[in-house]
Short mmCIF file of C-alpha atoms in Angstrom, two decimals:
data_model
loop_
_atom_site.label_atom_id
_atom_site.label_comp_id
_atom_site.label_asym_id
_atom_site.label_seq_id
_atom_site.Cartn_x
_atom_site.Cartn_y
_atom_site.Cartn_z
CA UNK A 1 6.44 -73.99 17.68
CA UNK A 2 8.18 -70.87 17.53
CA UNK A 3 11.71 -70.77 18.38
CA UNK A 4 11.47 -68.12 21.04
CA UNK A 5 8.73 -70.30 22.80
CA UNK A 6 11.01 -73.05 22.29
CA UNK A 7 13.50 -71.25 24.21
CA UNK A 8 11.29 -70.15 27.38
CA UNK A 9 10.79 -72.75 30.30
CA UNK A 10 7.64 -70.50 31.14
CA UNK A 11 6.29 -69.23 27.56
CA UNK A 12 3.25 -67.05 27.47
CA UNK A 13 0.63 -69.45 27.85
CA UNK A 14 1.92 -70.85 30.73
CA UNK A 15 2.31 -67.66 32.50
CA UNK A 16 -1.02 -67.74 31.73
CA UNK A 17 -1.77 -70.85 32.89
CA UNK A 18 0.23 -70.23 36.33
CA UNK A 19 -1.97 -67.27 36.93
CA UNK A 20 -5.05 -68.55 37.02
CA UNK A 21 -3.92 -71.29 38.88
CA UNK A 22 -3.04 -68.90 41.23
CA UNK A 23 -6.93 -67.34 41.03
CA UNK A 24 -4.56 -63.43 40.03
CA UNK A 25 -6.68 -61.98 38.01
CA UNK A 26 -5.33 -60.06 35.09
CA UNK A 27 -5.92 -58.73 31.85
CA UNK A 28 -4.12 -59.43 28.51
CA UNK A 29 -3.28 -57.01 25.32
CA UNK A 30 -2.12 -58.55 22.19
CA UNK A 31 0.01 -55.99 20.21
CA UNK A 32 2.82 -56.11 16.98
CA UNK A 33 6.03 -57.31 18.77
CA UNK A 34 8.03 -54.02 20.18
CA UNK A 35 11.27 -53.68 21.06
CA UNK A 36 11.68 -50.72 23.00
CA UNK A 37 9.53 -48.02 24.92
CA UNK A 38 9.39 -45.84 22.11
CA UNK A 39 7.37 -48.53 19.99
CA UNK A 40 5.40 -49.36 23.34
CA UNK A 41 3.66 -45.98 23.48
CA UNK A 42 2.75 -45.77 20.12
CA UNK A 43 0.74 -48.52 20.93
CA UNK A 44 -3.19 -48.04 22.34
CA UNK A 45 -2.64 -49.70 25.57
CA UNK A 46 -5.67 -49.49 28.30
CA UNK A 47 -3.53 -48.42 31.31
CA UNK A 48 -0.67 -45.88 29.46
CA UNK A 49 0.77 -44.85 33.04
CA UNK A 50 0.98 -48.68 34.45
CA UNK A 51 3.33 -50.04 31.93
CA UNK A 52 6.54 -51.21 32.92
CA UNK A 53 10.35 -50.56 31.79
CA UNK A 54 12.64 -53.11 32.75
CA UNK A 55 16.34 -52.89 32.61
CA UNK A 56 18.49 -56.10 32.89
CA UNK A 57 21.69 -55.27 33.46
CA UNK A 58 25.22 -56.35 35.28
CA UNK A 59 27.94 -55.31 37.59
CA UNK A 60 30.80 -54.50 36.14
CA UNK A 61 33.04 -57.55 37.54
CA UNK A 62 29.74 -59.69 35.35
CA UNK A 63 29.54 -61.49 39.32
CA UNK A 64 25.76 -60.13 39.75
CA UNK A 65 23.05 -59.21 37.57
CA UNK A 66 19.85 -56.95 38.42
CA UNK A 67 16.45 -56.53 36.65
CA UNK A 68 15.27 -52.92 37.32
CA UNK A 69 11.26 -52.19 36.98
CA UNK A 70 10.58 -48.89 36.53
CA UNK A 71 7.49 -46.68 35.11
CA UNK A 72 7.52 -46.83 31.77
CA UNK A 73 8.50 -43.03 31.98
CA UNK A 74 11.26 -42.44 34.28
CA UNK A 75 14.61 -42.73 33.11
CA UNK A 76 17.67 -44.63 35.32
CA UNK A 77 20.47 -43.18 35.99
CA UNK A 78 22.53 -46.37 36.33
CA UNK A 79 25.33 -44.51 37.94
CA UNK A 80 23.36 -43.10 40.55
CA UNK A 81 21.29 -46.15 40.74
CA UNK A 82 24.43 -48.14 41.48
CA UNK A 83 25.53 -45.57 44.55
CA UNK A 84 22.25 -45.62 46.14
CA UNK A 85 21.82 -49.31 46.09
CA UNK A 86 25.24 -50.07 46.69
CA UNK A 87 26.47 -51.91 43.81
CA UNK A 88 29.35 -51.95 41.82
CA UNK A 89 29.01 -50.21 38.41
CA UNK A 90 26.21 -50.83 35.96
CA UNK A 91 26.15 -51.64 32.15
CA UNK A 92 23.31 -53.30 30.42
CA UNK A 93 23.54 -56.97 30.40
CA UNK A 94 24.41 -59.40 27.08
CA UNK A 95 21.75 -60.85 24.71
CA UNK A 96 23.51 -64.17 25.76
CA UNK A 97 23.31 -63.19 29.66
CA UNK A 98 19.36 -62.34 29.01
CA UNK A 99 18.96 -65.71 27.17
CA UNK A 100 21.04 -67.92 29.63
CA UNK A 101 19.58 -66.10 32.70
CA UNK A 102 16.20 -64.87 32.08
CA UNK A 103 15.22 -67.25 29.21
CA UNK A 104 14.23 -64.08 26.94
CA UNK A 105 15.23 -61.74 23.80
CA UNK A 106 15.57 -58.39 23.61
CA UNK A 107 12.52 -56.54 23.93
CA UNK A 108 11.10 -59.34 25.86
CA UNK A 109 12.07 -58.14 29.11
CA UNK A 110 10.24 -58.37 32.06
CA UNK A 111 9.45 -59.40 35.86
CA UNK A 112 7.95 -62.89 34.96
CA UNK A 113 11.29 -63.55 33.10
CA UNK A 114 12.27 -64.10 36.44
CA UNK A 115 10.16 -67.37 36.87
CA UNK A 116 13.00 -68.61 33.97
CA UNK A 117 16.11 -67.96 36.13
CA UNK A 118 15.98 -71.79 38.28
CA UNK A 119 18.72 -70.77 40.43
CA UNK A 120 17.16 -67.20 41.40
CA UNK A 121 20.76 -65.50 40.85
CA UNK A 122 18.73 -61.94 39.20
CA UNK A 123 18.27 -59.60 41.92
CA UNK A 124 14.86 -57.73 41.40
CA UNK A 125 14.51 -54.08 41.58
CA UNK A 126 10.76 -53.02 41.95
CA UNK A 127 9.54 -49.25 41.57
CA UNK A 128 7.91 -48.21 45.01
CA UNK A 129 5.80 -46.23 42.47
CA UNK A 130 4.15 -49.39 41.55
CA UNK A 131 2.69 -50.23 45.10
CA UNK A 132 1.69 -46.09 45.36
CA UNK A 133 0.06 -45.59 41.75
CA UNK A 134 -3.19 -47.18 41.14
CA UNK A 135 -1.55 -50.85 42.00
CA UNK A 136 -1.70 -51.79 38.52
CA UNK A 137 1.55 -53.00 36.35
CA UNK A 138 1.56 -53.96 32.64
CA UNK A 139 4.47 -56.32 31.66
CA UNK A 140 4.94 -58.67 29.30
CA UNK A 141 3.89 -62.49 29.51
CA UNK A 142 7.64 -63.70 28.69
CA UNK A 143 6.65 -62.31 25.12
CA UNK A 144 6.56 -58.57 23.79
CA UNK A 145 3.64 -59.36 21.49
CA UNK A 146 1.24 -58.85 24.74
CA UNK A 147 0.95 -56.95 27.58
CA UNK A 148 -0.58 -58.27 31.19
CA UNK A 149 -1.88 -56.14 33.49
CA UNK A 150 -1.87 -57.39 37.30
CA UNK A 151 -1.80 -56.25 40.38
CA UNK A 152 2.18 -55.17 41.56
CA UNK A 153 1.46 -57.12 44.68
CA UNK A 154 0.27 -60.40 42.84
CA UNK A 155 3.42 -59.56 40.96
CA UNK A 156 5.42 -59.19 43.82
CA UNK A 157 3.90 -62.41 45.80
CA UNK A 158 4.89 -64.39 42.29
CA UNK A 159 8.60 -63.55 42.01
CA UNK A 160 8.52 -63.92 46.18
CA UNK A 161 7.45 -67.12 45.86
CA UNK A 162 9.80 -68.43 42.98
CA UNK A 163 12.77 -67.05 45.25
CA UNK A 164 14.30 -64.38 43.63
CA UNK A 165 15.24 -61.24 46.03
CA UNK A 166 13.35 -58.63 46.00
CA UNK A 167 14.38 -54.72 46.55
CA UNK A 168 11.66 -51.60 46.77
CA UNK A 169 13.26 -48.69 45.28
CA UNK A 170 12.48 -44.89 44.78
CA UNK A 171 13.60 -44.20 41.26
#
């Protein structure tokens, strides 16, 4: 077994597994492993303008930690994201915090990460964009060599469910 999925609570075939438990229907791209948005869009992905970024970073007392979703195309201005959500100041979050928190590795970053944090400390920041687009988001299964596509509210309902806070944002 591979060490990363030795690692995860919720590796990628359970997410898989927990979705169609759930009856969410969704839709799976296998890809090379990418690190970063710039690989992601060299990729031939279905739905280009659904695919997630996702920032995990921390305040700067390391008290609270935030995962930001965003459209893969928009750029955060943690500064200004900090002011209008009223939060101390922002830096991007440790490989060890990602690992002990989120269960993941760099590049690995996403929503259903959340489903790995068992005492729902990682405050969620969702894109309103998400919920106004076409519906659709593309994140990764707790793996970035594939890409799910799901509905942002089945999303939403999932990391609602598991406990962690959610926040809509305009980014």
């Amino acid at each position: 077994m591979p060490e990363m999925e030795r690692m995860l609570k919720m590796p990628k075939h359970k997410v898989y597994e927990l979705l169609n438990s759930k009856n969410i229907h969704f839709e799976v791209t296998e890809h090379r492993a990418v690190f970063n948005m710039a690989e992601a869009s060299a990729l031939e992905l279905p739905y280009p303008g659904d695919e997630a970024k996702n920032l995990f970073v921390r305040d700067d007392k390391k008290r609270n930690y935030y995962l930001i979703t965003v459209k893969g195309d928009k750029k955060v201005n943690l500064k200004e994201f900090a002011r209008q959500n009223n939060t101390r100041s922002l830096s991007f979050a440790s490989e060890t915090d990602l690992k002990n928190y989120l269960g993941l590795i760099p590049g690995a970053v996403t929503p259903l990460g959340l489903l790995n944090d068992e005492e729902c400390k990682v405050l969620f920041f969702l894109d309103k964009a998400f919920l106004e687009s076409s519906e659709l988001i593309g994140v990764h299964p707790n793996d970035n060599t594939a890409t799910i596509w799901l509905r942002t509210q089945d999303l939403f309902d999932i990391v609602q469910e598991h406990g962690n806070q959610i926040f809509l944002v305009d980014v």
